[in-house]
mmCIF file of C-alpha atoms in Angstrom:
data_model
loop_
_atom_site.group_PDB
_atom_site.id
_atom_site.type_symbol
_atom_site.label_atom_id
_atom_site.label_comp_id
_atom_site.label_asym_id
_atom_site.label_seq_id
_atom_site.Cartn_x
_atom_site.Cartn_y
_atom_site.Cartn_z
ATOM 1 C CA ASP A 1 82.091 -20.839 11.167
ATOM 2 C CA ALA A 2 85.078 -21.158 13.530
ATOM 3 C CA VAL A 3 87.193 -23.043 10.968
ATOM 4 C CA GLY A 4 86.372 -20.844 7.985
ATOM 5 C CA ASN A 5 83.497 -22.809 6.441
ATOM 6 C CA VAL A 6 80.692 -20.836 4.812
ATOM 7 C CA LEU A 7 77.026 -21.814 5.262
ATOM 8 C CA VAL A 8 74.563 -20.774 2.561
ATOM 9 C CA GLY A 9 70.795 -21.202 2.667
ATOM 10 C CA GLY A 10 68.168 -20.572 0.012
ATOM 11 C CA ASN A 11 65.590 -22.138 -2.297
ATOM 12 C CA PHE A 12 65.787 -24.322 -5.396
ATOM 13 C CA SER A 13 63.624 -26.338 -7.776
ATOM 14 C CA GLY A 14 64.441 -29.365 -9.884
ATOM 15 C CA THR A 15 67.992 -30.698 -9.594
ATOM 16 C CA THR A 16 71.085 -28.663 -8.767
ATOM 17 C CA THR A 17 74.158 -29.161 -10.962
ATOM 18 C CA SER A 18 76.789 -27.017 -9.240
ATOM 19 C CA LEU A 19 77.114 -28.731 -5.840
ATOM 20 C CA VAL A 20 79.659 -31.298 -7.005
ATOM 21 C CA GLY A 21 79.296 -34.480 -4.951
ATOM 22 C CA ALA A 22 76.296 -33.057 -3.078
ATOM 23 C CA ASN A 23 73.729 -32.133 -5.740
ATOM 24 C CA LEU A 24 70.107 -32.072 -4.620
ATOM 25 C CA THR A 25 66.715 -32.816 -6.203
ATOM 26 C CA SER A 26 63.647 -31.000 -4.905
ATOM 27 C CA ALA A 27 60.732 -33.051 -3.624
ATOM 28 C CA GLY A 28 58.141 -30.534 -4.797
ATOM 29 C CA ASN A 29 57.775 -27.200 -6.540
ATOM 30 C CA ASP A 30 60.489 -25.510 -4.491
ATOM 31 C CA ASP A 31 62.516 -26.742 -1.551
ATOM 32 C CA GLY A 32 64.807 -24.980 0.858
ATOM 33 C CA TYR A 33 68.457 -25.966 1.117
ATOM 34 C CA VAL A 34 71.537 -25.355 3.233
ATOM 35 C CA ALA A 35 75.033 -26.012 1.885
ATOM 36 C CA ASN A 36 78.405 -26.013 3.650
ATOM 37 C CA PHE A 37 81.488 -24.835 1.720
ATOM 38 C CA ASN A 38 85.052 -24.951 3.031
ATOM 39 C CA ALA A 39 87.395 -21.952 2.945
ATOM 40 C CA SER A 40 88.371 -22.861 -0.637
ATOM 41 C CA GLY A 41 84.745 -22.924 -1.810
ATOM 42 C CA VAL A 42 84.505 -26.717 -2.067
ATOM 43 C CA VAL A 43 81.139 -28.182 -1.084
ATOM 44 C CA GLN A 44 81.342 -30.269 2.095
ATOM 45 C CA TRP A 45 77.673 -31.219 2.243
ATOM 46 C CA ALA A 46 74.235 -29.971 1.240
ATOM 47 C CA LYS A 47 70.784 -30.673 2.637
ATOM 48 C CA ALA A 48 67.350 -30.180 1.050
ATOM 49 C CA ILE A 49 64.422 -29.196 3.264
ATOM 50 C CA GLY A 50 60.869 -29.608 2.007
ATOM 51 C CA GLY A 51 58.203 -31.865 0.614
ATOM 52 C CA GLY A 52 55.747 -31.965 -2.255
ATOM 53 C CA SER A 53 54.624 -28.330 -2.035
ATOM 54 C CA GLN A 54 56.219 -24.873 -1.776
ATOM 55 C CA ASP A 55 58.979 -24.768 0.841
ATOM 56 C CA THR A 56 61.739 -22.288 1.671
ATOM 57 C CA ALA A 57 64.833 -21.705 3.790
ATOM 58 C CA SER A 58 64.918 -18.113 5.031
ATOM 59 C CA SER A 59 67.776 -17.811 7.527
ATOM 60 C CA VAL A 60 70.777 -19.805 8.785
ATOM 61 C CA CYS A 61 73.029 -19.471 11.828
ATOM 62 C CA ILE A 62 75.683 -21.525 13.646
ATOM 63 C CA ASP A 63 75.898 -22.250 17.377
ATOM 64 C CA SER A 64 79.055 -22.497 19.486
ATOM 65 C CA SER A 65 79.480 -26.220 18.727
ATOM 66 C CA GLY A 66 79.262 -25.724 14.954
ATOM 67 C CA SER A 67 75.717 -27.057 14.632
ATOM 68 C CA VAL A 68 73.584 -25.363 11.990
ATOM 69 C CA LEU A 69 70.140 -23.859 12.638
ATOM 70 C CA VAL A 70 67.845 -23.255 9.673
ATOM 71 C CA VAL A 71 64.412 -21.622 9.583
ATOM 72 C CA GLY A 72 61.903 -21.252 6.784
ATOM 73 C CA ASN A 73 58.389 -22.097 5.671
ATOM 74 C CA PHE A 74 56.708 -25.281 4.494
ATOM 75 C CA GLN A 75 53.382 -26.584 3.250
ATOM 76 C CA GLY A 76 51.971 -30.058 3.703
ATOM 77 C CA VAL A 77 54.447 -32.732 4.785
ATOM 78 C CA THR A 78 58.245 -32.544 4.693
ATOM 79 C CA THR A 79 59.898 -35.677 3.310
ATOM 80 C CA ASN A 80 63.616 -35.180 3.891
ATOM 81 C CA LEU A 81 63.981 -34.526 7.628
ATOM 82 C CA GLY A 82 64.072 -38.210 8.542
ATOM 83 C CA ALA A 83 62.466 -39.008 11.879
ATOM 84 C CA ALA A 84 61.870 -35.271 12.370
ATOM 85 C CA ASN A 85 59.516 -34.792 9.379
ATOM 86 C CA LEU A 86 56.742 -32.255 9.949
ATOM 87 C CA THR A 87 53.118 -31.813 8.846
ATOM 88 C CA SER A 88 51.757 -28.278 8.583
ATOM 89 C CA VAL A 89 48.718 -27.406 10.680
ATOM 90 C CA GLY A 90 47.454 -24.724 8.309
ATOM 91 C CA SER A 91 48.155 -23.622 4.770
ATOM 92 C CA ASN A 92 51.701 -22.624 5.653
ATOM 93 C CA ASP A 93 53.797 -23.128 8.811
ATOM 94 C CA GLY A 94 57.222 -21.986 9.861
ATOM 95 C CA TYR A 95 59.928 -24.462 10.866
ATOM 96 C CA VAL A 96 63.261 -24.526 12.671
ATOM 97 C CA THR A 97 65.649 -27.441 12.293
ATOM 98 C CA LYS A 98 69.052 -28.221 13.785
ATOM 99 C CA LEU A 99 71.744 -30.031 11.779
ATOM 100 C CA ASN A 100 75.051 -31.295 13.144
ATOM 101 C CA THR A 101 78.428 -30.412 11.614
ATOM 102 C CA ALA A 102 77.938 -33.155 8.996
ATOM 103 C CA GLY A 103 74.499 -31.864 7.952
ATOM 104 C CA VAL A 104 72.525 -34.621 9.708
ATOM 105 C CA VAL A 105 69.164 -33.530 11.142
ATOM 106 C CA GLN A 106 69.087 -33.526 14.948
ATOM 107 C CA TRP A 107 65.580 -32.199 15.415
ATOM 108 C CA ALA A 108 62.917 -30.090 13.710
ATOM 109 C CA LYS A 109 60.007 -28.080 15.116
ATOM 110 C CA GLN A 110 57.232 -26.076 13.518
ATOM 111 C CA VAL A 111 55.519 -22.820 14.388
ATOM 112 C CA GLY A 112 51.958 -22.389 13.267
ATOM 113 C CA GLY A 113 48.241 -22.889 13.527
ATOM 114 C CA ILE A 114 45.366 -22.969 11.044
ATOM 115 C CA GLY A 115 46.396 -19.640 9.497
ATOM 116 C CA GLY A 116 49.391 -18.722 7.363
ATOM 117 C CA ASP A 117 52.554 -18.669 9.479
ATOM 118 C CA THR A 118 56.243 -18.137 8.748
ATOM 119 C CA ALA A 119 59.707 -18.339 10.309
ATOM 120 C CA SER A 120 61.944 -15.589 8.951
ATOM 121 C CA THR A 121 65.040 -15.254 11.121
ATOM 122 C CA VAL A 122 67.086 -17.293 13.622
ATOM 123 C CA SER A 123 69.747 -16.493 16.197
ATOM 124 C CA ILE A 124 71.390 -18.023 19.288
ATOM 125 C CA ASP A 125 71.291 -16.397 22.723
ATOM 126 C CA ALA A 126 74.055 -16.384 25.341
ATOM 127 C CA SER A 127 72.725 -19.608 26.889
ATOM 128 C CA GLY A 128 72.677 -21.455 23.559
ATOM 129 C CA ASN A 129 68.893 -21.275 23.198
ATOM 130 C CA VAL A 130 67.514 -20.927 19.679
ATOM 131 C CA LEU A 131 65.574 -17.733 18.961
ATOM 132 C CA VAL A 132 63.199 -17.688 16.010
ATOM 133 C CA GLY A 133 61.298 -14.710 14.648
ATOM 134 C CA GLY A 134 58.432 -14.788 12.194
ATOM 135 C CA ASN A 135 54.806 -13.960 11.526
ATOM 136 C CA PHE A 136 51.532 -15.674 12.459
ATOM 137 C CA SER A 137 47.791 -15.237 12.163
ATOM 138 C CA GLY A 138 45.077 -16.614 14.404
ATOM 139 C CA THR A 139 46.247 -18.922 17.186
ATOM 140 C CA THR A 140 49.373 -21.068 17.133
ATOM 141 C CA THR A 141 48.965 -24.706 18.192
ATOM 142 C CA THR A 142 52.586 -25.942 18.123
ATOM 143 C CA LEU A 143 54.238 -23.952 20.936
ATOM 144 C CA ALA A 144 52.783 -25.967 23.857
ATOM 145 C CA SER A 145 52.253 -23.681 26.865
ATOM 146 C CA ALA A 146 53.697 -20.743 24.896
ATOM 147 C CA ASN A 147 50.968 -20.656 22.193
ATOM 148 C CA LEU A 148 49.987 -17.181 20.966
ATOM 149 C CA THR A 149 46.890 -15.479 19.540
ATOM 150 C CA SER A 150 47.260 -12.597 17.095
ATOM 151 C CA VAL A 151 45.588 -9.253 17.742
ATOM 152 C CA GLY A 152 45.289 -8.348 14.075
ATOM 153 C CA SER A 153 45.326 -10.153 10.758
ATOM 154 C CA ASN A 154 49.050 -10.831 11.059
ATOM 155 C CA ASP A 155 51.336 -10.379 14.060
ATOM 156 C CA CYS A 156 55.002 -11.029 14.758
ATOM 157 C CA TYR A 157 56.426 -13.525 17.220
ATOM 158 C CA ILE A 158 59.747 -14.285 18.847
ATOM 159 C CA ALA A 159 59.961 -17.860 20.169
ATOM 160 C CA ARG A 160 62.750 -19.538 22.114
ATOM 161 C CA PHE A 161 63.595 -23.241 21.746
ATOM 162 C CA ALA A 162 65.823 -25.545 23.813
ATOM 163 C CA PRO A 163 69.084 -26.350 21.985
ATOM 164 C CA ALA A 164 69.164 -30.063 22.895
ATOM 165 C CA ASN A 165 65.723 -31.117 21.627
ATOM 166 C CA GLY A 166 64.000 -28.061 20.159
ATOM 167 C CA ASN A 167 61.229 -27.987 22.732
ATOM 168 C CA PRO A 168 59.551 -24.539 22.909
ATOM 169 C CA LEU A 169 60.511 -22.576 26.036
ATOM 170 C CA ASP A 170 58.580 -19.337 25.667
ATOM 171 C CA ALA A 171 57.215 -16.975 23.036
ATOM 172 C CA LEU A 172 56.273 -13.319 22.672
ATOM 173 C CA ALA A 173 53.694 -11.840 20.294
ATOM 174 C CA VAL A 174 54.291 -8.378 18.846
ATOM 175 C CA GLY A 175 51.640 -6.482 16.913
ATOM 176 C CA GLY A 176 48.410 -4.574 16.775
ATOM 177 C CA SER A 177 45.226 -4.512 14.744
ATOM 178 C CA GLY A 178 47.000 -4.150 11.384
ATOM 179 C CA HIS A 179 49.360 -6.352 9.373
ATOM 180 C CA ASP A 180 52.711 -6.507 11.188
ATOM 181 C CA SER A 181 55.875 -8.367 10.223
ATOM 182 C CA ILE A 182 59.350 -9.125 11.553
ATOM 183 C CA SER A 183 62.439 -9.063 9.351
ATOM 184 C CA GLY A 184 65.395 -9.791 11.615
ATOM 185 C CA LEU A 185 66.757 -10.512 15.082
ATOM 186 C CA ALA A 186 70.053 -9.581 16.722
ATOM 187 C CA LEU A 187 71.430 -10.070 20.221
ATOM 188 C CA TRP A 188 73.605 -7.766 22.295
ATOM 189 C CA GLY A 189 74.468 -9.410 25.603
ATOM 190 C CA SER A 190 71.163 -10.367 27.193
ATOM 191 C CA GLU A 191 69.146 -7.969 25.033
ATOM 192 C CA ILE A 192 67.183 -8.993 21.933
ATOM 193 C CA TYR A 193 66.705 -6.528 19.086
ATOM 194 C CA ALA A 194 64.024 -7.122 16.456
ATOM 195 C CA TRP A 195 63.031 -5.095 13.434
ATOM 196 C CA GLY A 196 60.251 -5.210 10.886
ATOM 197 C CA SER A 197 57.185 -3.235 9.838
ATOM 198 C CA ALA A 198 54.011 -2.180 11.639
ATOM 199 C CA GLY A 199 50.591 -1.910 10.035
ATOM 200 C CA SER A 200 49.095 -0.179 13.069
ATOM 201 C CA THR A 201 50.162 1.547 16.261
ATOM 202 C CA PHE A 202 50.620 -0.712 19.279
ATOM 203 C CA ALA A 203 52.311 -0.770 22.679
ATOM 204 C CA MET A 204 55.255 -2.910 23.842
ATOM 205 C CA GLY A 205 55.451 -2.317 27.579
ATOM 206 C CA SER A 206 56.036 1.421 27.987
ATOM 207 C CA THR A 207 57.126 1.813 24.354
ATOM 208 C CA ARG A 208 54.598 2.894 21.729
ATOM 209 C CA VAL A 209 55.345 1.657 18.215
ATOM 210 C CA ALA A 210 53.847 3.733 15.421
ATOM 211 C CA LYS A 211 52.648 2.502 12.048
ATOM 212 C CA GLY A 212 55.445 2.580 9.480
ATOM 213 C CA ASN A 213 58.277 1.869 11.966
#
């Protein structure tokens, strides 16, 4: 971040022993975590994200104020997001949560429906909005007026959330009749770049995306 701290996200099970003063115990099989280290490698804080099932943290980024955005996947009910705890709609949902500079949860939102859904990557646009990329199947039910329906068995999405409260602003589905996935997002000015894999050929506006790209 701007003062030299390093944010690390990942997954763990059981109890950590190396986060001196901030060790964590998972609520279920696996939980996600995010940890903040100062420039000397000393843990400042750590936060577990999950519940009684299989949960992950897939990507972390920092906004201009130093707040931390984390995305990942969860099953069932999260138990460590305080007032922002989530319950999955289907077997697996994606989530995005915002933590302040002290690691305290500000809000959390999920992306999913009755199918298996994920959140794989997160970034911040020039206006401070939170961009999340992931995969979904069927119809999402958690994006309000921006809900999406997949064309194939698994499509990609890019969803934008308001920075203050996490409310969904808009969302775009990307995919065709095959199994498609998104791996990452990057921003260049006002443009959004996404990459992943395509299980079929499909069109994005005037651009035709071929299987294998």
